[in-house]
Coordinates of C-alpha atoms in Angstrom, one line a residue:
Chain A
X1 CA 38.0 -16.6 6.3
X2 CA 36.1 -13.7 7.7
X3 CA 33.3 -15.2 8.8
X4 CA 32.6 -13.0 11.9
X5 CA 32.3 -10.0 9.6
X6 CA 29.5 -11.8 7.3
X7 CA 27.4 -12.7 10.6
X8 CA 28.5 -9.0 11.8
X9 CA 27.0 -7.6 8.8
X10 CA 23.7 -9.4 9.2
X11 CA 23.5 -8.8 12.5
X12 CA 24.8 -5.6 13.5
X13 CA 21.6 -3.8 13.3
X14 CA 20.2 -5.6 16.7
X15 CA 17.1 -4.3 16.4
X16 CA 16.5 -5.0 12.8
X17 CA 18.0 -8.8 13.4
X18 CA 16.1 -9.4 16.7
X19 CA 14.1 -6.9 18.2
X20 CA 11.5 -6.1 15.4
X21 CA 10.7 -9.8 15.1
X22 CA 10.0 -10.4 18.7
X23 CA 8.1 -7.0 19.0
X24 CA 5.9 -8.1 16.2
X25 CA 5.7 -11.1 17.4
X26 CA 4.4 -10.0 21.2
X27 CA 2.2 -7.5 19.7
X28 CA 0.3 -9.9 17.2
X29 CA 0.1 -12.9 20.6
X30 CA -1.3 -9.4 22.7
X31 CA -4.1 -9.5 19.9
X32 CA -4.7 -13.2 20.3
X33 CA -5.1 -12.9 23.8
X34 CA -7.4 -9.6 23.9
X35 CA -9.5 -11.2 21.2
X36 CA -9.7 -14.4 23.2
X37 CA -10.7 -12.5 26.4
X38 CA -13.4 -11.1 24.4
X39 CA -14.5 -14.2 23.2
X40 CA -14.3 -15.6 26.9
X41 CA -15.9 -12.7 28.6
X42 CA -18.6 -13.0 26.5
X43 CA -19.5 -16.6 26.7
X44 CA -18.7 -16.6 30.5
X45 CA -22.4 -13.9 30.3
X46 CA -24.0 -16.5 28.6
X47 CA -23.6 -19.5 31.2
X48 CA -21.2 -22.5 32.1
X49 CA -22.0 -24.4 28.8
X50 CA -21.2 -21.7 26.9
X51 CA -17.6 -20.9 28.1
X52 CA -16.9 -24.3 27.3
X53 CA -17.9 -24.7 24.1
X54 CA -16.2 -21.3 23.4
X55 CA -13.4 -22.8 25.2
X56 CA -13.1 -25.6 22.5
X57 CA -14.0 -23.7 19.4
X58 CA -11.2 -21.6 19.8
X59 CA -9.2 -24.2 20.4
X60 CA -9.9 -26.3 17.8
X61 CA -10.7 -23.2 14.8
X62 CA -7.4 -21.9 16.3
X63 CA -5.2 -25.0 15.3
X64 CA -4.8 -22.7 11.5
X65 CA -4.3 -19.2 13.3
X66 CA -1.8 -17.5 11.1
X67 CA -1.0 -15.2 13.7
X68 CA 2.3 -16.5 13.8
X69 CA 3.6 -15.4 10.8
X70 CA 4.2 -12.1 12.4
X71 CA 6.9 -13.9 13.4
X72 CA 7.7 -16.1 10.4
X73 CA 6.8 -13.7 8.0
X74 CA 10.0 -11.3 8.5
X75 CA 12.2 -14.4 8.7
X76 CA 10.6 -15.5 5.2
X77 CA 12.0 -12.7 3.7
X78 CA 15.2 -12.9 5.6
X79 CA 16.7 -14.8 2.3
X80 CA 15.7 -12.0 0.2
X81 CA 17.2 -9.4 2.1
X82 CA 20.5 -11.2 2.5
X83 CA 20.9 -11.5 -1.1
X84 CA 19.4 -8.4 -2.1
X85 CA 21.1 -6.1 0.2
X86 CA 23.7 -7.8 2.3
X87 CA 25.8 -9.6 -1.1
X88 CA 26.1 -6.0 -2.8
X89 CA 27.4 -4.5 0.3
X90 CA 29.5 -7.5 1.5
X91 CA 31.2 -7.6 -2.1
X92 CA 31.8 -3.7 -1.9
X93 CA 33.3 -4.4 1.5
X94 CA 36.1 -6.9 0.2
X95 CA 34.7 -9.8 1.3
X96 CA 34.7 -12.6 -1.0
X97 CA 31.3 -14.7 -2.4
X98 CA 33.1 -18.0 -0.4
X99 CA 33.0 -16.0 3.0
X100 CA 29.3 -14.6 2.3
X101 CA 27.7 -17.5 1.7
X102 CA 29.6 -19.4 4.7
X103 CA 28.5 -16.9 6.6
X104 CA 25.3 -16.5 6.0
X105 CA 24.4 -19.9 6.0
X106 CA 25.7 -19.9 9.9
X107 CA 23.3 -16.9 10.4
X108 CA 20.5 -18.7 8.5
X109 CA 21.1 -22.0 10.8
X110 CA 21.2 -19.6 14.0
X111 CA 18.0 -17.7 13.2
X112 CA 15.8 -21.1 12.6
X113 CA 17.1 -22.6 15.7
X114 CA 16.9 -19.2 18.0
X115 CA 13.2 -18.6 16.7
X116 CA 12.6 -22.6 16.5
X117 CA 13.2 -21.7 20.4
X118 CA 11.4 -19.1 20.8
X119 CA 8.1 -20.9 19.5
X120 CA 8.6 -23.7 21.4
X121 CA 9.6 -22.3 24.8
X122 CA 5.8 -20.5 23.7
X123 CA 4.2 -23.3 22.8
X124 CA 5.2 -25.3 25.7
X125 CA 3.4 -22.6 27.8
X126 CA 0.7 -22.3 25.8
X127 CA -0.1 -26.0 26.1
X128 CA 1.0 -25.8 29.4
X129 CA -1.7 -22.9 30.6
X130 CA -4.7 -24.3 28.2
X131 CA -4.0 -21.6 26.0
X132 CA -3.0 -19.1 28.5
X133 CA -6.4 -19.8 30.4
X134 CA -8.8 -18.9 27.0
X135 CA -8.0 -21.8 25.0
X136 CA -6.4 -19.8 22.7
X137 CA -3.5 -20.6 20.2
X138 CA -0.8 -18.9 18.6
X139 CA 2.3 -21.2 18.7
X140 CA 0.9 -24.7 19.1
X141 CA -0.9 -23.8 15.5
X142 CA -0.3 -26.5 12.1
X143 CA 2.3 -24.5 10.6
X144 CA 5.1 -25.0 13.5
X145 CA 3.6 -28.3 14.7
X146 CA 0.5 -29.6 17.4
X147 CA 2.3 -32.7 18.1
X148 CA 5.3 -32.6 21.0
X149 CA 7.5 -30.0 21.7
X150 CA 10.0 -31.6 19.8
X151 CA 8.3 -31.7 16.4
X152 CA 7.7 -27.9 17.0
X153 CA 11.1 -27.5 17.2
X154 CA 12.4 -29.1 14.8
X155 CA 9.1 -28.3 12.3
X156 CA 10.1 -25.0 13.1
X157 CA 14.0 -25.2 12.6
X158 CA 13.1 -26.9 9.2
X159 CA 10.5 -24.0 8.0
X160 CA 12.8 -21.2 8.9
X161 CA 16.0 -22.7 7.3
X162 CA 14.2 -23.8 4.6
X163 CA 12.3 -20.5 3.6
X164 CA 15.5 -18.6 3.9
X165 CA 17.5 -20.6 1.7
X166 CA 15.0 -21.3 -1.2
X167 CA 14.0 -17.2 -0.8
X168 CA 18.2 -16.8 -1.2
X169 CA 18.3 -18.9 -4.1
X170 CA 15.1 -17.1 -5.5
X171 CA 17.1 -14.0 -5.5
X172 CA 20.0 -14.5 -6.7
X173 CA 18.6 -16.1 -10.2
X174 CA 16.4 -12.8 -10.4
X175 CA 20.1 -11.0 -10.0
X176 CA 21.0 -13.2 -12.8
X177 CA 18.8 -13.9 -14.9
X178 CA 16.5 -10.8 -14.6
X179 CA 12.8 -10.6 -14.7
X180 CA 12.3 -13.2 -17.1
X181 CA 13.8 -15.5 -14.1
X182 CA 10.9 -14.5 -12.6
X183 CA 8.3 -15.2 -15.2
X184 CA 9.4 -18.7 -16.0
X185 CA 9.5 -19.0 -11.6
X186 CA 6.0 -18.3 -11.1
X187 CA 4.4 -19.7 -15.0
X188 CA 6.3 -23.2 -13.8
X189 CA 4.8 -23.1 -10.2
X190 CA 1.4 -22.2 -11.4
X191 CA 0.8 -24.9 -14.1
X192 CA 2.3 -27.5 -11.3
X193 CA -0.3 -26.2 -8.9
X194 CA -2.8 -26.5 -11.5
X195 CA -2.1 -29.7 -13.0
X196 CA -2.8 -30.6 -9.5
X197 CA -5.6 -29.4 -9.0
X198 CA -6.7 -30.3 -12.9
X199 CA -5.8 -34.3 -12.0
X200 CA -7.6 -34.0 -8.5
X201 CA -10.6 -33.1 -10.4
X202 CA -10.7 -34.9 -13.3
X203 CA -8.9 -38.8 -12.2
X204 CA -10.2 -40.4 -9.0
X205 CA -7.0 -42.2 -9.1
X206 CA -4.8 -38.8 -8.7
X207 CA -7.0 -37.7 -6.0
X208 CA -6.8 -40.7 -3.3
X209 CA -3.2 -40.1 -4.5
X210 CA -3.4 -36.6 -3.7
X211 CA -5.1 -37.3 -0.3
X212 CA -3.1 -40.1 0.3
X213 CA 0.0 -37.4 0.0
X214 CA -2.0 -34.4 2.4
X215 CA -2.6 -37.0 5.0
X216 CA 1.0 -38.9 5.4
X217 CA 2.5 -38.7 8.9
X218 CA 4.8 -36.1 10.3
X219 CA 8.1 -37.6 9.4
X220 CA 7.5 -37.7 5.8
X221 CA 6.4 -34.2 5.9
X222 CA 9.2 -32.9 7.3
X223 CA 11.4 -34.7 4.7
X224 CA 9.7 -33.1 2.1
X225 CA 10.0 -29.7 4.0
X226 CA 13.8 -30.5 4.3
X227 CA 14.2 -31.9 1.0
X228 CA 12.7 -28.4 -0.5
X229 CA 15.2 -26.9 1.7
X230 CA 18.1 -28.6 0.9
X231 CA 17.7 -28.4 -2.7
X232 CA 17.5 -24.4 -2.3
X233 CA 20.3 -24.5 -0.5
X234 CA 22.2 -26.3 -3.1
X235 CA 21.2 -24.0 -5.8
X236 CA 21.7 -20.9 -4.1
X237 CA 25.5 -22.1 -3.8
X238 CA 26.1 -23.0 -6.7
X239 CA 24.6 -19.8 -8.3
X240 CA 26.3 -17.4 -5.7
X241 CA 29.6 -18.8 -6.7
X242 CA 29.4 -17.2 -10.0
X243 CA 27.0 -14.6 -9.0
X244 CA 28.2 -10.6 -9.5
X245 CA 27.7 -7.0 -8.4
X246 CA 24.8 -4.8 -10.2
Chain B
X1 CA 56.8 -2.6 -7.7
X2 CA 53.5 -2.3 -9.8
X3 CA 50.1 -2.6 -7.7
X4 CA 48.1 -3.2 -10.7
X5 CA 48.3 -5.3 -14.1
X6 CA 46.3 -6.1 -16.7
X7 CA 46.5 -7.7 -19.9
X8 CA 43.9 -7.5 -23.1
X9 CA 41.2 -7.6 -19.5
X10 CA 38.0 -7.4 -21.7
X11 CA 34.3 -7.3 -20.4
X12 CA 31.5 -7.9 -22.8
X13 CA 27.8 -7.2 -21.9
X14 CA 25.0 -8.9 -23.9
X15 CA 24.8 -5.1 -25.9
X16 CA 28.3 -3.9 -25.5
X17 CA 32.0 -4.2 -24.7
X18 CA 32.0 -2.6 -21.3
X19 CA 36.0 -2.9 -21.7
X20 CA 37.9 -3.6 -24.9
X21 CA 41.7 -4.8 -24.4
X22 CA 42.8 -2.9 -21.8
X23 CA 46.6 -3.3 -20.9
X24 CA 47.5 -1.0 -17.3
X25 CA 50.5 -1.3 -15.4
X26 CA 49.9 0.9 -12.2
X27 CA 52.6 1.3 -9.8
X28 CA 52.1 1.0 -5.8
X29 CA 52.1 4.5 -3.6
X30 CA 51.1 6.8 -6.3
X31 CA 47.6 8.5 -7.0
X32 CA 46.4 7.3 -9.9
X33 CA 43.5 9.1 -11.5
X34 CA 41.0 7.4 -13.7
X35 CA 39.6 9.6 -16.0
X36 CA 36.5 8.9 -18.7
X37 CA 33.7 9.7 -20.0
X38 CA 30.4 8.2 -19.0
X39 CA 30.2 4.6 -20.3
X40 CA 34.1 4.6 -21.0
X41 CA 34.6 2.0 -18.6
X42 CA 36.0 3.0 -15.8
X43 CA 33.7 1.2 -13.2
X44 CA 33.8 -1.9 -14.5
X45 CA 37.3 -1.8 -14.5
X46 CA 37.2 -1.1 -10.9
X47 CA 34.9 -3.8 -10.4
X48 CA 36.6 -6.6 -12.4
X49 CA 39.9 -5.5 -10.3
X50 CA 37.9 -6.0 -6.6
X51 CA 36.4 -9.3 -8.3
X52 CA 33.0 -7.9 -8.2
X53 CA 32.5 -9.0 -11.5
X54 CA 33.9 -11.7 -13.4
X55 CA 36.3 -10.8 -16.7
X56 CA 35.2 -12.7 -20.3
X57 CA 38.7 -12.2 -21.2
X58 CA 42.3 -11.0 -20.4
X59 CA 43.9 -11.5 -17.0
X60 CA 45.1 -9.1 -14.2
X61 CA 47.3 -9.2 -11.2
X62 CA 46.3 -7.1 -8.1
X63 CA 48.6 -6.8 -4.9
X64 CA 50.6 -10.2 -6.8
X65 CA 47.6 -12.1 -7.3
X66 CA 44.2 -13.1 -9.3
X67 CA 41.6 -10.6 -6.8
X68 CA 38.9 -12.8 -7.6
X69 CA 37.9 -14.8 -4.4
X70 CA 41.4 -13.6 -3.1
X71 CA 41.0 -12.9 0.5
X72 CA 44.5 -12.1 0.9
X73 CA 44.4 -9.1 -2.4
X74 CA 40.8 -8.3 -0.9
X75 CA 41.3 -7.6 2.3
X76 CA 44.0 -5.1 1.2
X77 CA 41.6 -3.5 -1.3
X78 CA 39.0 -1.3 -0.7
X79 CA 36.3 -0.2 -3.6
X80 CA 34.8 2.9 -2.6
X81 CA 31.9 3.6 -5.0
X82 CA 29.0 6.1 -5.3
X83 CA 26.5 3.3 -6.5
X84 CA 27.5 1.1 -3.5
X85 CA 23.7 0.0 -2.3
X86 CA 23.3 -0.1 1.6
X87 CA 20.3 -1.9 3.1
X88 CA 17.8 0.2 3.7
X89 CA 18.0 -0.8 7.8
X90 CA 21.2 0.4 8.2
X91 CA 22.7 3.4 9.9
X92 CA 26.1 5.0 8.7
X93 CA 27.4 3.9 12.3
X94 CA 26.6 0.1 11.0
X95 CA 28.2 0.6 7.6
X96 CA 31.5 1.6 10.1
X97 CA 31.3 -1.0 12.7
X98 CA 31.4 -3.3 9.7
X99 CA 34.2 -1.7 8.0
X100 CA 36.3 -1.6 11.4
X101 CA 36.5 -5.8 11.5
X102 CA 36.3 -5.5 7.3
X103 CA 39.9 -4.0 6.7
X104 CA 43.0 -5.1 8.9
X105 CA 44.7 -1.4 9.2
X106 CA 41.4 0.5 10.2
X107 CA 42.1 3.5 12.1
X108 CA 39.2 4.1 14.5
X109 CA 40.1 7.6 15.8
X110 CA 41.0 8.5 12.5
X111 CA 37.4 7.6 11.3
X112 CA 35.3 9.5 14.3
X113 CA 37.5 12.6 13.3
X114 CA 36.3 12.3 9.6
X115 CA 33.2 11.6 10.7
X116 CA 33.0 14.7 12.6
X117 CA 34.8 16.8 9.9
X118 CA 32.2 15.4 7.3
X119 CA 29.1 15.8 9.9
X120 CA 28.1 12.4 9.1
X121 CA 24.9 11.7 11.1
X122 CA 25.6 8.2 12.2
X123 CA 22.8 7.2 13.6
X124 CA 20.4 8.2 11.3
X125 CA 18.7 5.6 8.7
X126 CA 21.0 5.2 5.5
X127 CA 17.7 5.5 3.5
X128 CA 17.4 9.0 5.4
X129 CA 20.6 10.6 4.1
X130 CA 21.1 13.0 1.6
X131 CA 23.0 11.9 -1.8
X132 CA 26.4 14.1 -0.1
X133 CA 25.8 12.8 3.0
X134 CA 25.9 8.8 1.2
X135 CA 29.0 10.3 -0.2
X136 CA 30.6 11.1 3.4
X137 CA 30.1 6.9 4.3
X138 CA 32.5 6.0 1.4
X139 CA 35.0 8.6 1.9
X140 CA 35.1 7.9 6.0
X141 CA 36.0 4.1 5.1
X142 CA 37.6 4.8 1.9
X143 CA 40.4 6.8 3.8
X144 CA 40.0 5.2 7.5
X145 CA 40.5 1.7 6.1
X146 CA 44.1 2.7 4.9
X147 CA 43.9 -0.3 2.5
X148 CA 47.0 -0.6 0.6
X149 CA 44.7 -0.4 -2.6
X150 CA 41.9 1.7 -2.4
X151 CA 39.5 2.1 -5.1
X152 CA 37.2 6.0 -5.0
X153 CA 34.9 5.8 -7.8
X154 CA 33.5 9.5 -7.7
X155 CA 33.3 9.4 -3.8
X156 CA 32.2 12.8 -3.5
X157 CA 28.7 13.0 -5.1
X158 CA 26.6 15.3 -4.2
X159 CA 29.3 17.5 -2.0
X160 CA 29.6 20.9 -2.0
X161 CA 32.8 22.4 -3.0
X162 CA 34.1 22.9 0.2
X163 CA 33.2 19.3 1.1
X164 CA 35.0 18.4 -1.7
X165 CA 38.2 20.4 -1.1
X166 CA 38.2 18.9 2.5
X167 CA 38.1 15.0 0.7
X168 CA 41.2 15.8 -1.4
X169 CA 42.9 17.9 1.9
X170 CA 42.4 14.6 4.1
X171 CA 43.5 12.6 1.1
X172 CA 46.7 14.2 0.5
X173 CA 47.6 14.2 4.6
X174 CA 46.9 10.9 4.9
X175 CA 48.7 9.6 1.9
X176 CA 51.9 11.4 2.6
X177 CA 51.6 9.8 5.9
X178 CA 50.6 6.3 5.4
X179 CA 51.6 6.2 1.5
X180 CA 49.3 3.5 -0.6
X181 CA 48.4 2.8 -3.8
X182 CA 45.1 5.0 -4.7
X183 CA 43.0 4.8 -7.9
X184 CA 40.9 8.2 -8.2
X185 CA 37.7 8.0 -10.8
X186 CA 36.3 11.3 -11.3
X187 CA 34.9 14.1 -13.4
X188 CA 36.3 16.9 -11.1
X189 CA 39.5 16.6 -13.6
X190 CA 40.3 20.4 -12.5
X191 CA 40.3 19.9 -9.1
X192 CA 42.1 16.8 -8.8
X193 CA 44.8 17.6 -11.5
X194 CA 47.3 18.3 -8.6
X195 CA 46.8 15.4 -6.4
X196 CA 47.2 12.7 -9.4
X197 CA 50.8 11.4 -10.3
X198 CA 49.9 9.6 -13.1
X199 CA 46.7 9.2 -15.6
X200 CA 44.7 6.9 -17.0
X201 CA 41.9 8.2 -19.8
X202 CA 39.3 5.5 -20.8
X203 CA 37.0 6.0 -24.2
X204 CA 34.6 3.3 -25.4
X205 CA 36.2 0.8 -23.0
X206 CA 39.4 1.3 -24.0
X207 CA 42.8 2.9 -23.3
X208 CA 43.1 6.1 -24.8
X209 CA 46.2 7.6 -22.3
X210 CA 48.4 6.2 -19.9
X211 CA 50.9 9.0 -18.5
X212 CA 52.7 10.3 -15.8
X213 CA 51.0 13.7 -15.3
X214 CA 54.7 15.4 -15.2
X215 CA 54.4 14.2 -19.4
X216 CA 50.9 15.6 -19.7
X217 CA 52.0 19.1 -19.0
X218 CA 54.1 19.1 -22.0
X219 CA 52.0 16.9 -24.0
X220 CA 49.7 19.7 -25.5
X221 CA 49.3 23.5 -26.0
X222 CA 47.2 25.8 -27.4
X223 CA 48.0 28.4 -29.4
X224 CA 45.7 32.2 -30.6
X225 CA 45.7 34.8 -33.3
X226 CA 44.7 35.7 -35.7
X227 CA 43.0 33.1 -37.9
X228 CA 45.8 33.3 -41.0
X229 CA 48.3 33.5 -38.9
X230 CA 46.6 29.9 -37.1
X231 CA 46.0 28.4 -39.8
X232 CA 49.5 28.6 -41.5
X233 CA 51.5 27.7 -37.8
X234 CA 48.9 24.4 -38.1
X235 CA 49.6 23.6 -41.7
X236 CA 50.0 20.0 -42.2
X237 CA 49.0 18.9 -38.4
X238 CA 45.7 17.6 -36.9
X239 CA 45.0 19.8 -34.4
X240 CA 43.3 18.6 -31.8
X241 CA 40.7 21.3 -31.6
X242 CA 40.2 24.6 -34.0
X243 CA 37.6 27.3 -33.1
X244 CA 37.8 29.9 -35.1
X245 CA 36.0 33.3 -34.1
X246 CA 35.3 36.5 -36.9
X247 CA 39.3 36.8 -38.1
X248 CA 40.5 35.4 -34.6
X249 CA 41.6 31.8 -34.4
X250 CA 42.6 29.1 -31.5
X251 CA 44.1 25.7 -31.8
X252 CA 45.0 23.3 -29.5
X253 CA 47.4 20.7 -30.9
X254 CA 49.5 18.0 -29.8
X255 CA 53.2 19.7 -28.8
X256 CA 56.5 19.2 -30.5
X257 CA 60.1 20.4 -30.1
X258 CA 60.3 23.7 -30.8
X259 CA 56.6 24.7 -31.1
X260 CA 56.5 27.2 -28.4
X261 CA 59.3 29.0 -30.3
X262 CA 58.1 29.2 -33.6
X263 CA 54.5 30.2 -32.4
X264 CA 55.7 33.1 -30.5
X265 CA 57.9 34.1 -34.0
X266 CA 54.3 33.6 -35.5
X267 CA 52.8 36.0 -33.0
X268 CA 50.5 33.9 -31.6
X269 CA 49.6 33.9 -27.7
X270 CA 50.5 30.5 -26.2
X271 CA 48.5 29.0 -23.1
X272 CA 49.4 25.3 -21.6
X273 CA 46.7 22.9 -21.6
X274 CA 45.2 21.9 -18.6
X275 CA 44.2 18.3 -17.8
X276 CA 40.3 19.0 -18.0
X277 CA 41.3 20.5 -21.1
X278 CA 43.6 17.5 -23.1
X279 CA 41.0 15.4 -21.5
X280 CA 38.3 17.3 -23.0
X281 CA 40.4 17.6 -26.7
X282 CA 41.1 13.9 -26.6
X283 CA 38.4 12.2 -25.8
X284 CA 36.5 14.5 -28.5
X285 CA 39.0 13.7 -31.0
X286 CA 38.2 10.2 -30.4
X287 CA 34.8 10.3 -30.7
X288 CA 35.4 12.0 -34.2
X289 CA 37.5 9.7 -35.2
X290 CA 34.6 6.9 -34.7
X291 CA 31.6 8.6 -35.6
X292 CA 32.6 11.0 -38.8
X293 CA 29.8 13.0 -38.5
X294 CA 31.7 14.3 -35.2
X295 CA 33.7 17.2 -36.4
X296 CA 36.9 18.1 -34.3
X297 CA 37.2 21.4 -35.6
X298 CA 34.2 24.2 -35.1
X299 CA 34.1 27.3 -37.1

């Protein structure tokens, strides 16, 4: 099997596999910070109390700071791309659909758990300095985990992996199946979100369910997140197996 | 040995039959040139014999085996193609360094050289590079790879002619040095008539003719005069083109014993076919033949 030439292929561009990501990724914390030391340097004119409560506010409004997603946002679409423009070339290049995907996988497991680093070497840090002295946040945020260090890394590890291999599956049913792939896709996910919503606002039953749902504990959250995951996964094989060349 | 087999290898599209029963036996260290219309074919076949698509029926043998999911036919095949899609990241120097671990006789040196005979700019975006330029990438690992099988499906467009000339120059040196089996797909029929050894013509998914070129040569000729003296050398045969021009005639028909010789007794010039030119005549022919509202002759 030539595997090395699969991970080669997605990762021969260094930049492109490493460096963008990070760059965003310090440029969009540099924003944090400088808005932060506006914030501070402001409240610290207005007196003692006030540099606390600013303090605190950003800390606690900060907890949902997207700000992160200049990191997680390329590795979203990292699925996408592998499917959309790795597969053709890989196939043109000799290599069969067996070595891609075993490849890629590896690549997709080494990303999660080199950015699932990443965040948490920066959220240890961040936790570690008070929010880097302005009680800001940009790792320790809901979407990669406030709990310990360990449930950022492994939230993390989960999110990345799992994004990758449902947006990998995504794309090779559109390669299949075309747009109306697509149409049925997003028709089936908007009538589940609103048949949601719809039984949240029409049965008090469904909504204590609903909330009961939103507010279980960690663990079964990141089952669910895995289980998503998984099942991409497991799609995206079995569709790549038969998948062909456009 | 044959490189290549295939047997009644069909592919059917939702709206068409991409390929229609085609039966190829292509021997190993010869150029073989693909020829074809566009839409005859001649890219799926390519891609159903590098198992980038899947056949709905028929079977073929590659290098000795089934090529689909074969790492050991694959990574002796290489399927140089001017749709191949790059991501848009990439650099030519990443399409190469790729290509280098890709196929087990690369030739390194070989490839900077062509690189630097083709002014490839390496390290410039892929999405950056001119359509000839593209073209350059395929032909640097098309010939650098030195698979035993390698696919060119039009690798040269967008080159200038001189470009071109110096694809089939570095072709021709490095087949008589490291022979291999080489299918050639391209419309250039003129320019590439003295490279191939034997030919393959494709129409509406099927095989139309499968000859050594050496056969071709004979395989046709055209004869001129005037238009009485045309008409009676053709009578009884289907020509396979008839232009006729005030009281001056041409016909190009398909060659028997002895034609040359009563022609000249006719008076008529006689001229050899070229391989654009039976191409041309054929594949018109066959259209006729299919559509009658084609006519083969013009007056």
């Amino acid at each position: 099997m030539r595997i090395r030439n699969v991970i080669q292929l997605h990762t021969v561009n260094r930049m492109q596999a490493f460096g963008w990501p990070l760059l965003i990724m310090l440029v969009s914390l540099a924003i944090v910070l400088v808005i932060g030391g506006l914030v501070i340097n402001v409240a610290t004119s207005q007196g003692a109390e006030s540099l606390t409560e600013a303090r605190q506010g950003m800390n606690t409004g900060m907890m949902f700071n997207g700000a992160i997603f200049a990191l997680l946002g390329p590795l979203i679409g990292f699925g996408f791309t592998a499917m959309g423009q790795y597969f053709p070339l890989a196939l043109g290049l000799g290599l069969t659909r067996r070595e891609f995907a075993t490849g890629t996988v590896l690549v997709f497991v080494f990303n999660a758990a080199f950015y699932a680093v990443i965040v948490t070497v920066g959220k240890v840090i961040e936790v570690a300095t008070g929010g880097y002295g302005l009680g800001v946040r940009f790792f320790d945020v809901v979407y990669t985990g406030v709990g310990e260090w360990w449930q950022t890394l492994i939230q993390t590890f989960i999110l990345i992996l799992g994004v990758a291999l449902v947006g990998a599956a995504i794309t090779t049913a559109f390669h299949r199946w075309g747009q109306p792939f697509l149409w049925v896709f997003w028709i089936a996910l908007a009538v589940v979100v609103v048949g949601i919503l719809a039984g949240a606002l029409l049965s008090e039953g469904f909504r204590g369910l609903v909330v009961d749902v939103a507010a279980m504990g960690w663990v079964p959250w990141m089952v669910v997140a895995a289980g998503i995951g998984a099942i991409g996964g497991a799609i995206w094989l079995a569709l790549v197996r038969r998948a062909q060349a456009r | 040995m044959t490189a290549i087999v295939t047997t009644d290898l069909a592919k059917r599209y939702a709206e068409v039959n991409a390929l229609d029963g085609v039966t190829l036996a292509l021997e190993e260290h010869r150029i073989h040139g693909l020829l074809g219309r566009n839409g005859a074919g001649k890219t799926t076949l390519m891609k159903l014999l590098t198992g980038q698509v899947f056949a709905s029926s028929g079977s073929m043998e590659v290098l000795g085996g089934d090529p689909v999911e074969n790492v050991d036919v694959l990574s002796q095949t290489a399927f140089i193609q001017e749709s191949q899609k790059y991501p848009d990241t990439f650099r030519p120097i990443d399409v190469l360094r790729i290509a280098a671990g890709a196929y087990p006789k690369w030739d390194q040196a070989y490839a900077d050289r062509l690189v630097e005979r083709f002014q490839l700019p390496t390290k410039r975006l892929i999405k950056k590079l001119s359509r000839g330029q593209l073209s350059g990438i395929g032909i640097v690992v098309g010939l650098a790879s030195r698979a035993p099988l390698t696919f060119f499906d039009e690798p040269y467009l967008g080159l200038d002619a001189v470009a071109r000339r110096m694809f089939y120059d570095e072709l021709l040196h490095d087949f008589a040095e490291h022979p291999r089996t080489v299918v050639l797909s391209t419309h250039h029929i003129d320019e590439v008539a003295n490279l191939l050894e034997h030919v393959v013509i494709l129409d509406q998914g099927k095989v139309l003719l499968d000859a050594d070129t050496d056969e071709l040569h004979d395989a046709a000729l055209t004869v001129s005069g005037r238009a009485d003296d045309v008409d009676a050398f053709l009578a009884g045969r289907e020509p396979l083109e008839h232009t006729r021009l005030g009281s001056l005639a041409t016909a190009t028909l398909a060659a028997r014993d002895g034609d040359e010789r009563a022609a000249r007794e006719a008076g008529l010039d006689i001229s050899p076919v070229s391989l654009q030119a039976l191409f041309v005549h054929l594949t018109t022919a066959n259209a006729s033949a299919t559509d009658p509202a084609t006519p083969v002759a013009t007056a």
